[in-house]
Coordinates of C-alpha atoms in Angstrom, one line a residue:
X1 CA 151.3 100.2 129.0
X2 CA 149.9 103.1 127.0
X3 CA 146.6 101.3 126.6
X4 CA 146.5 100.5 130.4
X5 CA 147.0 104.2 131.1
X6 CA 144.3 105.3 128.7
X7 CA 141.8 102.8 130.1
X8 CA 142.5 103.6 133.7
X9 CA 143.8 107.1 133.6
X10 CA 141.1 108.6 135.8
X11 CA 141.6 105.8 138.4
X12 CA 145.3 106.5 138.5
X13 CA 144.8 110.2 138.9
X14 CA 142.3 109.7 141.6
X15 CA 144.6 107.3 143.4
X16 CA 147.5 109.8 143.2
X17 CA 145.3 112.6 144.5
X18 CA 144.2 110.3 147.4
X19 CA 147.8 109.5 148.3
X20 CA 148.9 113.1 148.3
X21 CA 145.9 114.1 150.3
X22 CA 146.5 111.4 152.8
X23 CA 150.2 112.3 153.2
X24 CA 149.2 115.9 153.9
X25 CA 146.4 114.9 156.3
X26 CA 148.1 112.1 158.3
X27 CA 150.2 112.7 161.3
X28 CA 151.4 110.5 164.3
X29 CA 150.9 111.4 167.9
X30 CA 153.5 109.7 170.2
X31 CA 152.5 108.6 173.7
X32 CA 154.7 111.3 175.3
X33 CA 153.0 114.2 173.3
X34 CA 149.6 115.9 173.4
X35 CA 148.3 117.8 170.4
X36 CA 146.1 120.8 169.9
X37 CA 144.5 121.2 166.4
X38 CA 144.3 124.9 165.5
X39 CA 142.1 126.0 162.6
X40 CA 142.3 129.6 161.4
X41 CA 143.9 130.6 164.6
X42 CA 141.4 128.9 167.0
X43 CA 141.9 125.6 168.9
X44 CA 139.2 123.2 167.7
X45 CA 140.3 119.9 169.4
X46 CA 142.9 118.1 171.5
X47 CA 144.5 114.6 171.2
X48 CA 146.1 112.5 174.0
X49 CA 145.7 115.1 176.8
X50 CA 146.7 114.3 180.4
X51 CA 144.1 112.5 182.5
X52 CA 142.1 111.1 179.6
X53 CA 142.3 107.9 177.6
X54 CA 145.3 107.6 175.4
X55 CA 144.6 108.6 171.8
X56 CA 148.1 108.3 170.6
X57 CA 148.7 106.9 167.1
X58 CA 147.9 107.8 163.5
X59 CA 145.5 110.8 163.2
X60 CA 144.1 112.9 160.3
X61 CA 143.6 116.6 159.9
X62 CA 142.3 118.9 157.2
X63 CA 145.3 119.7 154.9
X64 CA 146.6 123.3 154.9
X65 CA 143.7 124.6 157.0
X66 CA 144.5 122.7 160.2
X67 CA 147.8 123.3 162.2
X68 CA 149.1 120.7 164.6
X69 CA 150.6 122.1 167.8
X70 CA 152.7 119.4 169.6
X71 CA 153.2 119.7 173.4
X72 CA 155.3 117.6 175.7
X73 CA 153.3 115.6 178.3
X74 CA 156.5 115.1 180.3
X75 CA 157.9 117.4 183.0
X76 CA 159.5 120.5 181.6
X77 CA 162.3 122.6 183.2
X78 CA 162.3 126.3 183.9
X79 CA 165.9 127.5 184.6
X80 CA 166.7 130.7 186.5
X81 CA 169.9 132.6 186.0
X82 CA 171.9 133.7 189.0
X83 CA 170.0 136.4 190.8
X84 CA 171.1 138.7 193.7
X85 CA 168.6 138.5 196.5
X86 CA 168.6 140.6 199.7
X87 CA 167.9 138.4 202.8
X88 CA 166.0 139.5 205.9
X89 CA 169.4 140.1 207.7
X90 CA 170.6 142.3 204.8
X91 CA 172.8 139.7 203.3
X92 CA 173.2 139.9 199.5
X93 CA 172.8 136.3 198.2
X94 CA 173.5 134.9 194.7
X95 CA 170.6 132.4 194.1
X96 CA 170.3 129.9 191.3
X97 CA 167.0 128.1 191.2
X98 CA 164.8 126.0 188.8
X99 CA 161.2 124.9 188.6
X100 CA 159.6 121.9 187.0
X101 CA 156.2 122.1 185.4
X102 CA 153.9 120.3 183.0
X103 CA 151.1 121.4 180.7
X104 CA 147.7 120.3 182.0
X105 CA 145.5 122.5 179.9
X106 CA 146.9 122.5 176.3
X107 CA 144.1 124.7 174.9
X108 CA 144.7 127.4 177.4
X109 CA 148.4 127.2 176.8
X110 CA 148.0 127.7 173.1
X111 CA 145.6 130.6 173.7
X112 CA 147.7 132.4 176.3
X113 CA 151.3 131.5 175.5
X114 CA 151.3 129.8 172.1
X115 CA 154.1 127.3 172.9
X116 CA 155.8 125.8 175.9
X117 CA 158.7 128.2 175.3
X118 CA 156.1 131.0 175.6
X119 CA 155.2 129.5 179.0
X120 CA 158.8 129.6 180.1
X121 CA 159.2 133.2 179.0
X122 CA 156.0 134.1 181.0
X123 CA 157.0 132.2 184.2
X124 CA 160.7 133.1 184.5
X125 CA 160.1 136.7 185.8
X126 CA 157.4 135.4 188.1
X127 CA 159.8 132.8 189.6
X128 CA 162.4 135.5 190.1
X129 CA 159.9 137.9 191.8
X130 CA 158.3 135.2 194.0
X131 CA 161.7 133.9 195.1
X132 CA 162.9 137.4 196.0
X133 CA 159.9 138.0 198.1
X134 CA 160.1 134.7 199.9
X135 CA 163.8 134.7 200.6
X136 CA 163.6 138.3 201.6
X137 CA 161.6 137.3 204.6
X138 CA 164.3 134.9 205.9
X139 CA 167.8 135.2 207.1
X140 CA 170.8 133.7 205.4
X141 CA 171.2 131.1 208.2
X142 CA 167.6 130.1 207.7
X143 CA 168.4 129.1 204.1
X144 CA 170.8 126.5 205.5
X145 CA 168.2 124.9 207.7
X146 CA 164.9 123.0 207.3
X147 CA 163.2 126.4 206.9
X148 CA 164.5 126.4 203.4
X149 CA 162.0 123.7 202.5
X150 CA 159.1 125.7 203.8
X151 CA 160.3 128.7 201.7
X152 CA 160.5 126.7 198.5
X153 CA 157.0 125.2 199.2
X154 CA 155.6 128.7 199.4
X155 CA 157.4 129.7 196.2
X156 CA 156.0 126.6 194.4
X157 CA 152.4 127.4 195.6
X158 CA 152.6 131.1 194.4
X159 CA 154.3 130.2 191.1
X160 CA 151.7 127.5 190.4
X161 CA 148.9 129.9 191.0
X162 CA 150.3 132.1 188.3
X163 CA 151.1 129.2 186.0
X164 CA 147.5 128.0 185.9
X165 CA 146.5 130.9 183.7
X166 CA 148.9 129.5 181.1
X167 CA 147.6 126.0 181.3
X168 CA 150.6 124.8 183.4
X169 CA 151.1 123.1 186.7
X170 CA 154.3 123.7 188.8
X171 CA 155.2 120.5 190.6
X172 CA 158.6 121.4 192.1
X173 CA 160.9 124.3 192.8
X174 CA 164.5 123.8 194.0
X175 CA 167.5 126.0 194.7
X176 CA 170.6 124.7 193.0
X177 CA 173.0 127.1 194.7
X178 CA 172.9 129.9 197.3
X179 CA 176.1 131.8 197.6
X180 CA 177.3 135.1 199.1
X181 CA 179.2 137.5 196.8
X182 CA 183.0 137.3 197.5
X183 CA 183.3 140.3 199.9
X184 CA 180.1 139.6 202.0
X185 CA 181.1 135.9 202.0
X186 CA 184.4 136.7 203.7
X187 CA 182.6 139.0 206.1
X188 CA 180.0 136.3 206.9
X189 CA 182.7 133.7 207.6
X190 CA 184.5 136.1 209.9
X191 CA 181.3 136.7 211.8
X192 CA 180.6 133.0 212.1
X193 CA 184.1 132.4 213.4
X194 CA 183.7 135.2 215.8
X195 CA 180.4 133.8 217.0
X196 CA 182.0 130.3 217.5
X197 CA 184.9 131.8 219.4
X198 CA 182.6 133.8 221.7
X199 CA 180.5 130.6 222.3
X200 CA 183.7 128.7 223.1
X201 CA 184.8 131.3 225.6
X202 CA 181.4 131.3 227.2
X203 CA 181.5 127.5 227.6
X204 CA 185.1 127.6 229.0
X205 CA 184.1 130.4 231.5
X206 CA 181.0 128.4 232.6
X207 CA 183.2 125.3 233.0
X208 CA 185.7 127.3 235.2
X209 CA 182.9 128.6 237.4
X210 CA 181.5 125.1 237.8
X211 CA 184.9 123.7 238.7
X212 CA 185.5 126.4 241.4
X213 CA 182.1 125.7 242.9
X214 CA 182.9 122.0 243.1
X215 CA 186.3 122.6 244.7
X216 CA 184.7 125.0 247.2

């Protein structure tokens, strides 16, 4: 054994160095991920990006110098906490919404936001602001009708316009819940009941007039 080591020592050392170098250089890119290679702080290449040929699989990088930034290709969620919004008819609404987005320009994302979490941090206040503006143009009743879909489409368009600067595309915005705070909620219910009672009285009165006309 000692003789074998002495005779092939350099070959063994070279093989060991090659194995260590390969282990530091090799990395795997799954189908559901895209990768940006960053060297000395600057993106120098991408792997398995959306819209291109799949390049998933075993890849190599320059050890230590190159950094691998992994980014989901799948849809990502942007959750919004409950926010109080003032509607056009001066109703204070508690709104809980979310958006779904994906990264379409990974290099821009790395340059502008660093990570997908950085994109979320950047987009959350924009979602809040756009939602406030859009819902503020509509009444509470409108949020219970088909007009709600039009409002959300406008929110998605405006949010997507801002998301592009971070390399993201917003594909959907939905409201999970729209509530009135407790006191305004009771007041709104009373107004709705009053409106229904007034409408019922009007219908009964109209029916009575019609009946008198027929009898006459």
